Amino acid sequence: MQLHRISYSSRAVVEDPFKWAYTLEDHGYTGWEIVQEGSQCLNSKNIQNLKNISETTDLELTLHLPSRI
């Protein structure tokens, strides 16, 4: 098995996940899955943070939308 596209996802990893995301490529990750909960909820500030990450890294960004059944 060849692992060449590995993303990272964690809702409670650090206090400022958007600042922390800039270190993911240094650890060998190619993407970040944002979790629509807690400090990662999409709001105008976080959307701007995501745009900055998208423009300044090669990370593939995805969004996990937990189900509230």
mmCIF file of C-alpha atoms in Angstrom:
data_model
loop_
_atom_site.group_PDB
_atom_site.id
_atom_site.type_symbol
_atom_site.label_atom_id
_atom_site.label_comp_id
_atom_site.label_asym_id
_atom_site.label_seq_id
_atom_site.Cartn_x
_atom_site.Cartn_y
_atom_site.Cartn_z
ATOM 1 C CA MET A 1 0.000 0.000 0.000
ATOM 2 C CA GLN A 2 1.355 3.410 -0.944
ATOM 3 C CA LEU A 3 0.445 6.207 1.426
ATOM 4 C CA HIS A 4 1.107 9.513 -0.247
ATOM 5 C CA ARG A 5 -2.024 11.512 0.549
ATOM 6 C CA ILE A 6 -2.680 11.577 4.278
ATOM 7 C CA SER A 7 -4.822 14.212 5.965
ATOM 8 C CA TYR A 8 -5.131 15.041 9.622
ATOM 9 C CA SER A 9 -8.352 15.630 11.540
ATOM 10 C CA SER A 10 -8.890 16.387 15.199
ATOM 11 C CA ARG A 11 -11.449 18.610 16.843
ATOM 12 C CA ALA A 12 -9.616 19.061 20.141
ATOM 13 C CA VAL A 13 -5.985 19.062 19.088
ATOM 14 C CA VAL A 14 -4.886 22.529 20.200
ATOM 15 C CA GLU A 15 -6.242 25.867 21.340
ATOM 16 C CA ASP A 16 -5.740 27.531 17.929
ATOM 17 C CA PRO A 17 -6.173 24.860 15.238
ATOM 18 C CA PHE A 18 -5.780 27.341 12.386
ATOM 19 C CA LYS A 19 -2.309 28.416 13.528
ATOM 20 C CA TRP A 20 -1.418 24.772 14.184
ATOM 21 C CA ALA A 21 -2.519 23.750 10.659
ATOM 22 C CA TYR A 22 0.527 25.503 9.209
ATOM 23 C CA THR A 23 2.736 22.791 10.781
ATOM 24 C CA LEU A 24 0.924 19.827 9.185
ATOM 25 C CA GLU A 25 3.030 19.761 6.023
ATOM 26 C CA ASP A 26 6.178 19.713 8.186
ATOM 27 C CA HIS A 27 4.853 16.479 9.719
ATOM 28 C CA GLY A 28 4.190 14.858 6.342
ATOM 29 C CA TYR A 29 0.440 15.498 6.015
ATOM 30 C CA THR A 30 -1.023 16.618 2.702
ATOM 31 C CA GLY A 31 -4.419 17.695 3.989
ATOM 32 C CA TRP A 32 -6.471 18.878 6.913
ATOM 33 C CA GLU A 33 -10.059 17.909 7.629
ATOM 34 C CA ILE A 34 -11.763 20.722 9.516
ATOM 35 C CA VAL A 35 -14.431 19.541 11.963
ATOM 36 C CA GLN A 36 -17.535 21.733 12.092
ATOM 37 C CA GLU A 37 -17.527 21.845 15.908
ATOM 38 C CA GLY A 38 -15.999 23.904 18.700
ATOM 39 C CA SER A 39 -13.207 26.260 17.684
ATOM 40 C CA GLN A 40 -13.351 24.993 14.091
ATOM 41 C CA CYS A 41 -16.985 26.039 13.447
ATOM 42 C CA LEU A 42 -17.283 28.037 10.278
ATOM 43 C CA ASN A 43 -17.762 31.723 10.938
ATOM 44 C CA SER A 44 -16.416 34.777 9.134
ATOM 45 C CA LYS A 45 -13.110 34.762 11.067
ATOM 46 C CA ASN A 46 -12.502 31.041 10.526
ATOM 47 C CA ILE A 47 -13.432 31.252 6.850
ATOM 48 C CA GLN A 48 -10.781 33.956 6.434
ATOM 49 C CA ASN A 49 -8.291 31.737 8.293
ATOM 50 C CA LEU A 50 -9.098 28.885 5.891
ATOM 51 C CA LYS A 51 -8.624 31.140 2.870
ATOM 52 C CA ASN A 52 -5.213 32.158 4.208
ATOM 53 C CA ILE A 53 -4.225 28.524 4.774
ATOM 54 C CA SER A 54 -5.437 27.589 1.301
ATOM 55 C CA GLU A 55 -3.471 30.430 -0.301
ATOM 56 C CA THR A 56 -0.219 29.847 1.597
ATOM 57 C CA THR A 57 0.050 26.041 1.856
ATOM 58 C CA ASP A 58 -0.432 23.037 -0.400
ATOM 59 C CA LEU A 59 -2.834 21.381 2.063
ATOM 60 C CA GLU A 60 -6.009 19.855 0.708
ATOM 61 C CA LEU A 61 -8.790 21.175 2.941
ATOM 62 C CA THR A 62 -11.956 19.184 3.606
ATOM 63 C CA LEU A 63 -14.845 19.744 6.004
ATOM 64 C CA HIS A 64 -16.394 17.132 8.297
ATOM 65 C CA LEU A 65 -20.022 17.889 9.147
ATOM 66 C CA PRO A 66 -21.055 15.750 12.135
ATOM 67 C CA SER A 67 -24.617 14.476 12.176
ATOM 68 C CA ARG A 68 -26.876 15.616 15.020
ATOM 69 C CA ILE A 69 -29.531 12.899 14.976
#
